[in-house]
Amino acid sequence: MHVTQLDHECLLHLFSFLDKENRKSLSLTCHPMREVFLDPRLWTVLHFSSPCQLTRDNFVLGPSLRYLTVCWFSSRVLQVCNIEDWLKSSFQKDICSKHESLVSTFLAHVCHMCPNLLWLSLSGCGHITDQDVISVLQSCRKLRCLHLENCVRITDCSLQGVATHGESLVEVKVDFCRNVTQTGLQAVKEKRPCIQLSAERSADMIPDSKPEERLPLRRTLQKVLQFT
């Protein structure tokens, strides 16, 4: 029997053992394979290791998506993306401009197409904002686990969103998010005591400051040296 003679359900099972790229390659061989590739049931789990992968056409977003991870472990995150905008050189800003909206745009699609998402993990996504997180919380009402790590633009506003919209959440992590404060964490604990909340180092890091605020030289140097 040729593989194309298998019914849709059998092909769906076979596809489940392949990674995104191999699924895409098979989908180009014939119409039945393409139909399996486009079946939302195939795409319950998605993992991306860099923002550029979000722009490829080797995956499908849909209501079957349950687990989503975007983890970017790169020296660029520490040396460029994590620096406050007003401290960046023109060269650094140019680097960021090429990818800074990728994750936010992708999350906007998730909000519209993946209402049954249960797990979201974002790590090293230095350009996502509080509004991105809040939009996911508002759209994906079944979300149970939210993990944010080294997302420097995330502030207590995201925690307010957790407290307001996180009725299904059971676990929230905001590790190494330097603009999260102890006050914001305490507010979540008080309003959502059932949530297992952790924030490794977040409330102890040096927060961002606006350009007009004059910081002591020592604190300014600390922040510059942190990313060099």
PDB file of C-alpha atoms in Angstrom:
ATOM      1  CA  MET A   1       0.000   0.000   0.000  1.00  0.00           C
ATOM      2  CA  HIS A   2       1.268   3.444  -0.895  1.00  0.00           C
ATOM      3  CA  VAL A   3       1.310   5.990   1.903  1.00  0.00           C
ATOM      4  CA  THR A   4      -1.149   8.208   0.047  1.00  0.00           C
ATOM      5  CA  GLN A   5      -3.688   5.371   0.198  1.00  0.00           C
ATOM      6  CA  LEU A   6      -3.896   5.685   3.967  1.00  0.00           C
ATOM      7  CA  ASP A   7      -6.928   7.492   5.269  1.00  0.00           C
ATOM      8  CA  HIS A   8      -6.768  10.979   6.714  1.00  0.00           C
ATOM      9  CA  GLU A   9      -6.678   9.869  10.350  1.00  0.00           C
ATOM     10  CA  CYS A  10      -3.738   7.510   9.770  1.00  0.00           C
ATOM     11  CA  LEU A  11      -1.816  10.213   7.947  1.00  0.00           C
ATOM     12  CA  LEU A  12      -2.595  12.632  10.758  1.00  0.00           C
ATOM     13  CA  HIS A  13      -1.067  10.204  13.222  1.00  0.00           C
ATOM     14  CA  LEU A  14       2.052   9.766  11.074  1.00  0.00           C
ATOM     15  CA  PHE A  15       2.458  13.519  10.688  1.00  0.00           C
ATOM     16  CA  SER A  16       2.375  13.940  14.460  1.00  0.00           C
ATOM     17  CA  PHE A  17       5.831  12.342  14.701  1.00  0.00           C
ATOM     18  CA  LEU A  18       7.410  14.894  12.349  1.00  0.00           C
ATOM     19  CA  ASP A  19       8.788  18.351  13.065  1.00  0.00           C
ATOM     20  CA  LYS A  20       7.412  21.496  11.440  1.00  0.00           C
ATOM     21  CA  GLU A  21       9.832  21.514   8.495  1.00  0.00           C
ATOM     22  CA  ASN A  22       9.267  17.883   7.552  1.00  0.00           C
ATOM     23  CA  ARG A  23       5.508  18.326   7.807  1.00  0.00           C
ATOM     24  CA  LYS A  24       5.769  21.238   5.413  1.00  0.00           C
ATOM     25  CA  SER A  25       7.925  19.269   2.977  1.00  0.00           C
ATOM     26  CA  LEU A  26       5.470  16.383   2.877  1.00  0.00           C
ATOM     27  CA  SER A  27       2.546  18.758   2.379  1.00  0.00           C
ATOM     28  CA  LEU A  28       4.070  19.858  -0.926  1.00  0.00           C
ATOM     29  CA  THR A  29       3.990  16.358  -2.423  1.00  0.00           C
ATOM     30  CA  CYS A  30       0.259  15.911  -3.022  1.00  0.00           C
ATOM     31  CA  HIS A  31      -3.196  17.187  -2.146  1.00  0.00           C
ATOM     32  CA  PRO A  32      -3.995  14.591   0.591  1.00  0.00           C
ATOM     33  CA  MET A  33      -0.755  15.462   2.378  1.00  0.00           C
ATOM     34  CA  ARG A  34      -1.594  19.134   2.125  1.00  0.00           C
ATOM     35  CA  GLU A  35      -4.984  18.513   3.702  1.00  0.00           C
ATOM     36  CA  VAL A  36      -3.349  16.739   6.644  1.00  0.00           C
ATOM     37  CA  PHE A  37      -0.859  19.576   7.081  1.00  0.00           C
ATOM     38  CA  LEU A  38      -3.709  22.105   7.246  1.00  0.00           C
ATOM     39  CA  ASP A  39      -5.729  20.083   9.754  1.00  0.00           C
ATOM     40  CA  PRO A  40      -5.776  22.159  12.995  1.00  0.00           C
ATOM     41  CA  ARG A  41      -5.732  18.952  15.052  1.00  0.00           C
ATOM     42  CA  LEU A  42      -2.133  18.385  14.005  1.00  0.00           C
ATOM     43  CA  TRP A  43      -1.034  21.601  15.685  1.00  0.00           C
ATOM     44  CA  THR A  44      -1.677  21.218  19.394  1.00  0.00           C
ATOM     45  CA  VAL A  45       1.918  22.082  20.369  1.00  0.00           C
ATOM     46  CA  LEU A  46       4.234  24.710  18.869  1.00  0.00           C
ATOM     47  CA  HIS A  47       7.776  25.568  19.885  1.00  0.00           C
ATOM     48  CA  PHE A  48       9.910  28.325  18.368  1.00  0.00           C
ATOM     49  CA  SER A  49      13.549  29.002  19.189  1.00  0.00           C
ATOM     50  CA  SER A  50      13.848  32.425  17.520  1.00  0.00           C
ATOM     51  CA  PRO A  51      11.498  35.208  16.336  1.00  0.00           C
ATOM     52  CA  CYS A  52      12.395  34.658  12.681  1.00  0.00           C
ATOM     53  CA  GLN A  53      10.766  31.219  12.838  1.00  0.00           C
ATOM     54  CA  LEU A  54       7.427  32.914  13.491  1.00  0.00           C
ATOM     55  CA  THR A  55       7.350  34.254   9.921  1.00  0.00           C
ATOM     56  CA  ARG A  56       7.731  30.877   8.219  1.00  0.00           C
ATOM     57  CA  ASP A  57       4.831  29.025   6.633  1.00  0.00           C
ATOM     58  CA  ASN A  58       5.655  25.626   8.139  1.00  0.00           C
ATOM     59  CA  PHE A  59       2.953  25.627  10.828  1.00  0.00           C
ATOM     60  CA  VAL A  60      -0.750  26.316  11.258  1.00  0.00           C
ATOM     61  CA  LEU A  61      -2.436  28.333  13.979  1.00  0.00           C
ATOM     62  CA  GLY A  62      -5.869  27.154  14.989  1.00  0.00           C
ATOM     63  CA  PRO A  63      -8.289  26.340  17.793  1.00  0.00           C
ATOM     64  CA  SER A  64      -6.505  23.063  18.578  1.00  0.00           C
ATOM     65  CA  LEU A  65      -3.352  24.811  19.775  1.00  0.00           C
ATOM     66  CA  ARG A  66      -2.868  24.112  23.493  1.00  0.00           C
ATOM     67  CA  TYR A  67       0.831  24.658  24.214  1.00  0.00           C
ATOM     68  CA  LEU A  68       2.936  27.489  22.783  1.00  0.00           C
ATOM     69  CA  THR A  69       6.561  28.317  23.543  1.00  0.00           C
ATOM     70  CA  VAL A  70       8.769  31.058  22.108  1.00  0.00           C
ATOM     71  CA  CYS A  71      12.265  30.897  23.601  1.00  0.00           C
ATOM     72  CA  TRP A  72      15.086  33.013  22.228  1.00  0.00           C
ATOM     73  CA  PHE A  73      18.401  32.282  23.921  1.00  0.00           C
ATOM     74  CA  SER A  74      20.819  34.571  22.135  1.00  0.00           C
ATOM     75  CA  SER A  75      23.648  36.942  23.057  1.00  0.00           C
ATOM     76  CA  ARG A  76      21.783  39.544  20.984  1.00  0.00           C
ATOM     77  CA  VAL A  77      18.988  39.540  23.557  1.00  0.00           C
ATOM     78  CA  LEU A  78      21.385  40.442  26.370  1.00  0.00           C
ATOM     79  CA  GLN A  79      23.597  42.836  24.454  1.00  0.00           C
ATOM     80  CA  VAL A  80      21.009  44.673  22.362  1.00  0.00           C
ATOM     81  CA  CYS A  81      17.325  43.928  22.948  1.00  0.00           C
ATOM     82  CA  ASN A  82      17.485  44.154  26.739  1.00  0.00           C
ATOM     83  CA  ILE A  83      19.039  47.615  26.761  1.00  0.00           C
ATOM     84  CA  GLU A  84      16.706  50.512  27.409  1.00  0.00           C
ATOM     85  CA  ASP A  85      15.799  52.297  24.178  1.00  0.00           C
ATOM     86  CA  TRP A  86      17.280  55.614  25.236  1.00  0.00           C
ATOM     87  CA  LEU A  87      20.653  53.922  25.870  1.00  0.00           C
ATOM     88  CA  LYS A  88      20.812  52.177  22.486  1.00  0.00           C
ATOM     89  CA  SER A  89      23.085  53.386  19.731  1.00  0.00           C
ATOM     90  CA  SER A  90      21.749  53.926  16.217  1.00  0.00           C
ATOM     91  CA  PHE A  91      23.310  50.623  15.196  1.00  0.00           C
ATOM     92  CA  GLN A  92      21.574  48.772  18.035  1.00  0.00           C
ATOM     93  CA  LYS A  93      18.242  50.381  17.205  1.00  0.00           C
ATOM     94  CA  ASP A  94      18.661  49.321  13.589  1.00  0.00           C
ATOM     95  CA  ILE A  95      19.227  45.717  14.676  1.00  0.00           C
ATOM     96  CA  CYS A  96      16.101  45.756  16.831  1.00  0.00           C
ATOM     97  CA  SER A  97      13.953  47.339  14.127  1.00  0.00           C
ATOM     98  CA  LYS A  98      14.323  44.214  12.013  1.00  0.00           C
ATOM     99  CA  HIS A  99      12.597  41.932  14.518  1.00  0.00           C
ATOM    100  CA  GLU A 100      11.046  43.961  17.341  1.00  0.00           C
ATOM    101  CA  SER A 101       7.436  43.550  16.176  1.00  0.00           C
ATOM    102  CA  LEU A 102       7.620  39.873  15.184  1.00  0.00           C
ATOM    103  CA  VAL A 103       6.527  38.314  18.478  1.00  0.00           C
ATOM    104  CA  SER A 104       3.856  40.952  19.120  1.00  0.00           C
ATOM    105  CA  THR A 105       2.362  40.421  15.663  1.00  0.00           C
ATOM    106  CA  PHE A 106       2.425  36.670  16.142  1.00  0.00           C
ATOM    107  CA  LEU A 107       0.693  36.931  19.533  1.00  0.00           C
ATOM    108  CA  ALA A 108      -2.008  39.071  17.930  1.00  0.00           C
ATOM    109  CA  HIS A 109      -2.714  36.185  15.524  1.00  0.00           C
ATOM    110  CA  VAL A 110      -2.780  33.777  18.458  1.00  0.00           C
ATOM    111  CA  CYS A 111      -5.394  35.962  20.148  1.00  0.00           C
ATOM    112  CA  HIS A 112      -7.672  35.717  17.113  1.00  0.00           C
ATOM    113  CA  MET A 113      -7.116  32.079  16.184  1.00  0.00           C
ATOM    114  CA  CYS A 114      -6.239  30.093  19.319  1.00  0.00           C
ATOM    115  CA  PRO A 115      -8.960  30.586  21.958  1.00  0.00           C
ATOM    116  CA  ASN A 116      -8.250  27.221  23.604  1.00  0.00           C
ATOM    117  CA  LEU A 117      -4.601  27.899  24.459  1.00  0.00           C
ATOM    118  CA  LEU A 118      -3.666  26.402  27.836  1.00  0.00           C
ATOM    119  CA  TRP A 119       0.059  27.115  28.146  1.00  0.00           C
ATOM    120  CA  LEU A 120       2.127  30.098  27.007  1.00  0.00           C
ATOM    121  CA  SER A 121       5.850  30.435  27.626  1.00  0.00           C
ATOM    122  CA  LEU A 122       7.826  33.456  26.372  1.00  0.00           C
ATOM    123  CA  SER A 123      11.533  33.668  27.090  1.00  0.00           C
ATOM    124  CA  GLY A 124      14.029  36.249  25.840  1.00  0.00           C
ATOM    125  CA  CYS A 125      11.290  38.163  24.032  1.00  0.00           C
ATOM    126  CA  GLY A 126      12.694  41.593  24.798  1.00  0.00           C
ATOM    127  CA  HIS A 127      10.191  43.566  22.739  1.00  0.00           C
ATOM    128  CA  ILE A 128       6.830  42.198  23.861  1.00  0.00           C
ATOM    129  CA  THR A 129       4.745  44.649  25.868  1.00  0.00           C
ATOM    130  CA  ASP A 130       2.199  44.518  28.663  1.00  0.00           C
ATOM    131  CA  GLN A 131      -0.556  44.987  26.084  1.00  0.00           C
ATOM    132  CA  ASP A 132       0.559  41.847  24.249  1.00  0.00           C
ATOM    133  CA  VAL A 133       0.235  39.804  27.425  1.00  0.00           C
ATOM    134  CA  ILE A 134      -3.063  41.387  28.436  1.00  0.00           C
ATOM    135  CA  SER A 135      -4.530  40.746  24.973  1.00  0.00           C
ATOM    136  CA  VAL A 136      -3.654  37.060  25.265  1.00  0.00           C
ATOM    137  CA  LEU A 137      -5.243  36.888  28.716  1.00  0.00           C
ATOM    138  CA  GLN A 138      -8.407  38.532  27.399  1.00  0.00           C
ATOM    139  CA  SER A 139      -8.660  36.333  24.291  1.00  0.00           C
ATOM    140  CA  CYS A 140      -7.449  32.965  25.621  1.00  0.00           C
ATOM    141  CA  ARG A 141      -9.737  32.609  28.619  1.00  0.00           C
ATOM    142  CA  LYS A 142      -8.746  28.978  29.237  1.00  0.00           C
ATOM    143  CA  LEU A 143      -5.056  29.796  29.732  1.00  0.00           C
ATOM    144  CA  ARG A 144      -3.764  27.952  32.797  1.00  0.00           C
ATOM    145  CA  CYS A 145      -0.003  28.554  32.727  1.00  0.00           C
ATOM    146  CA  LEU A 146       1.824  31.763  31.818  1.00  0.00           C
ATOM    147  CA  HIS A 147       5.627  31.813  31.899  1.00  0.00           C
ATOM    148  CA  LEU A 148       7.536  35.016  31.167  1.00  0.00           C
ATOM    149  CA  GLU A 149      11.316  35.022  31.417  1.00  0.00           C
ATOM    150  CA  ASN A 150      13.764  37.804  30.610  1.00  0.00           C
ATOM    151  CA  CYS A 151      11.040  39.919  29.000  1.00  0.00           C
ATOM    152  CA  VAL A 152      12.305  43.356  29.946  1.00  0.00           C
ATOM    153  CA  ARG A 153       9.322  45.445  28.861  1.00  0.00           C
ATOM    154  CA  ILE A 154       6.919  43.508  31.046  1.00  0.00           C
ATOM    155  CA  THR A 155       5.839  45.558  34.068  1.00  0.00           C
ATOM    156  CA  ASP A 156       3.284  45.443  36.854  1.00  0.00           C
ATOM    157  CA  CYS A 157       0.627  46.202  34.204  1.00  0.00           C
ATOM    158  CA  SER A 158       0.898  42.585  33.052  1.00  0.00           C
ATOM    159  CA  LEU A 159       0.436  41.469  36.632  1.00  0.00           C
ATOM    160  CA  GLN A 160      -2.660  43.655  36.841  1.00  0.00           C
ATOM    161  CA  GLY A 161      -3.898  41.857  33.737  1.00  0.00           C
ATOM    162  CA  VAL A 162      -3.269  38.521  35.457  1.00  0.00           C
ATOM    163  CA  ALA A 163      -5.280  39.673  38.464  1.00  0.00           C
ATOM    164  CA  THR A 164      -8.127  40.981  36.296  1.00  0.00           C
ATOM    165  CA  HIS A 165      -8.381  38.409  33.509  1.00  0.00           C
ATOM    166  CA  GLY A 166      -6.610  35.330  34.861  1.00  0.00           C
ATOM    167  CA  GLU A 167      -9.571  33.452  36.266  1.00  0.00           C
ATOM    168  CA  SER A 168      -8.333  30.160  34.746  1.00  0.00           C
ATOM    169  CA  LEU A 169      -4.653  30.615  35.585  1.00  0.00           C
ATOM    170  CA  VAL A 170      -3.073  28.219  38.052  1.00  0.00           C
ATOM    171  CA  GLU A 171       0.615  29.067  37.491  1.00  0.00           C
ATOM    172  CA  VAL A 172       2.374  32.321  36.616  1.00  0.00           C
ATOM    173  CA  LYS A 173       6.133  32.853  36.378  1.00  0.00           C
ATOM    174  CA  VAL A 174       7.767  36.226  35.741  1.00  0.00           C
ATOM    175  CA  ASP A 175      11.448  35.402  36.077  1.00  0.00           C
ATOM    176  CA  PHE A 176      14.198  37.949  35.373  1.00  0.00           C
ATOM    177  CA  CYS A 177      11.677  40.594  34.300  1.00  0.00           C
ATOM    178  CA  ARG A 178      13.396  43.644  35.757  1.00  0.00           C
ATOM    179  CA  ASN A 179      10.422  46.015  35.614  1.00  0.00           C
ATOM    180  CA  VAL A 180       8.213  43.829  37.788  1.00  0.00           C
ATOM    181  CA  THR A 181       8.032  45.041  41.375  1.00  0.00           C
ATOM    182  CA  GLN A 182       7.251  43.476  44.713  1.00  0.00           C
ATOM    183  CA  THR A 183       4.134  45.638  44.901  1.00  0.00           C
ATOM    184  CA  GLY A 184       2.793  44.164  41.674  1.00  0.00           C
ATOM    185  CA  LEU A 185       3.513  40.627  42.824  1.00  0.00           C
ATOM    186  CA  GLN A 186       1.792  41.213  46.134  1.00  0.00           C
ATOM    187  CA  ALA A 187      -1.303  42.549  44.362  1.00  0.00           C
ATOM    188  CA  VAL A 188      -1.627  39.318  42.382  1.00  0.00           C
ATOM    189  CA  LYS A 189      -1.209  37.214  45.517  1.00  0.00           C
ATOM    190  CA  GLU A 190      -3.970  39.133  47.231  1.00  0.00           C
ATOM    191  CA  LYS A 191      -6.461  39.066  44.356  1.00  0.00           C
ATOM    192  CA  ARG A 192      -5.620  35.613  42.986  1.00  0.00           C
ATOM    193  CA  PRO A 193      -4.359  33.562  45.958  1.00  0.00           C
ATOM    194  CA  CYS A 194      -5.014  30.304  44.085  1.00  0.00           C
ATOM    195  CA  ILE A 195      -2.331  31.123  41.482  1.00  0.00           C
ATOM    196  CA  GLN A 196       1.090  29.587  42.027  1.00  0.00           C
ATOM    197  CA  LEU A 197       3.211  32.699  41.509  1.00  0.00           C
ATOM    198  CA  SER A 198       6.988  32.838  41.181  1.00  0.00           C
ATOM    199  CA  ALA A 199       9.316  35.671  40.219  1.00  0.00           C
ATOM    200  CA  GLU A 200      12.957  34.660  40.348  1.00  0.00           C
ATOM    201  CA  ARG A 201      15.109  37.791  40.646  1.00  0.00           C
ATOM    202  CA  SER A 202      12.457  40.000  38.998  1.00  0.00           C
ATOM    203  CA  ALA A 203      11.660  42.312  41.904  1.00  0.00           C
ATOM    204  CA  ASP A 204      15.356  42.522  42.860  1.00  0.00           C
ATOM    205  CA  MET A 205      16.739  43.752  39.539  1.00  0.00           C
ATOM    206  CA  ILE A 206      17.452  47.355  38.563  1.00  0.00           C
ATOM    207  CA  PRO A 207      14.327  48.692  36.808  1.00  0.00           C
ATOM    208  CA  ASP A 208      14.288  50.873  33.722  1.00  0.00           C
ATOM    209  CA  SER A 209      14.165  54.635  34.140  1.00  0.00           C
ATOM    210  CA  LYS A 210      12.929  57.343  31.814  1.00  0.00           C
ATOM    211  CA  PRO A 211      15.510  59.570  30.085  1.00  0.00           C
ATOM    212  CA  GLU A 212      14.380  62.641  31.965  1.00  0.00           C
ATOM    213  CA  GLU A 213      15.028  60.998  35.299  1.00  0.00           C
ATOM    214  CA  ARG A 214      18.569  61.698  36.425  1.00  0.00           C
ATOM    215  CA  LEU A 215      20.009  58.603  38.006  1.00  0.00           C
ATOM    216  CA  PRO A 216      23.098  58.583  40.143  1.00  0.00           C
ATOM    217  CA  LEU A 217      26.152  57.775  38.068  1.00  0.00           C
ATOM    218  CA  ARG A 218      26.703  54.529  39.918  1.00  0.00           C
ATOM    219  CA  ARG A 219      23.286  53.128  38.990  1.00  0.00           C
ATOM    220  CA  THR A 220      23.665  54.190  35.367  1.00  0.00           C
ATOM    221  CA  LEU A 221      27.018  52.437  35.099  1.00  0.00           C
ATOM    222  CA  GLN A 222      25.561  49.314  36.669  1.00  0.00           C
ATOM    223  CA  LYS A 223      22.924  49.091  33.976  1.00  0.00           C
ATOM    224  CA  VAL A 224      25.379  49.688  31.161  1.00  0.00           C
ATOM    225  CA  LEU A 225      27.816  47.082  32.477  1.00  0.00           C
ATOM    226  CA  GLN A 226      25.015  44.568  32.924  1.00  0.00           C
ATOM    227  CA  PHE A 227      24.723  44.166  29.159  1.00  0.00           C
ATOM    228  CA  THR A 228      28.361  44.501  28.071  1.00  0.00           C
TER     229      THR A 228
END
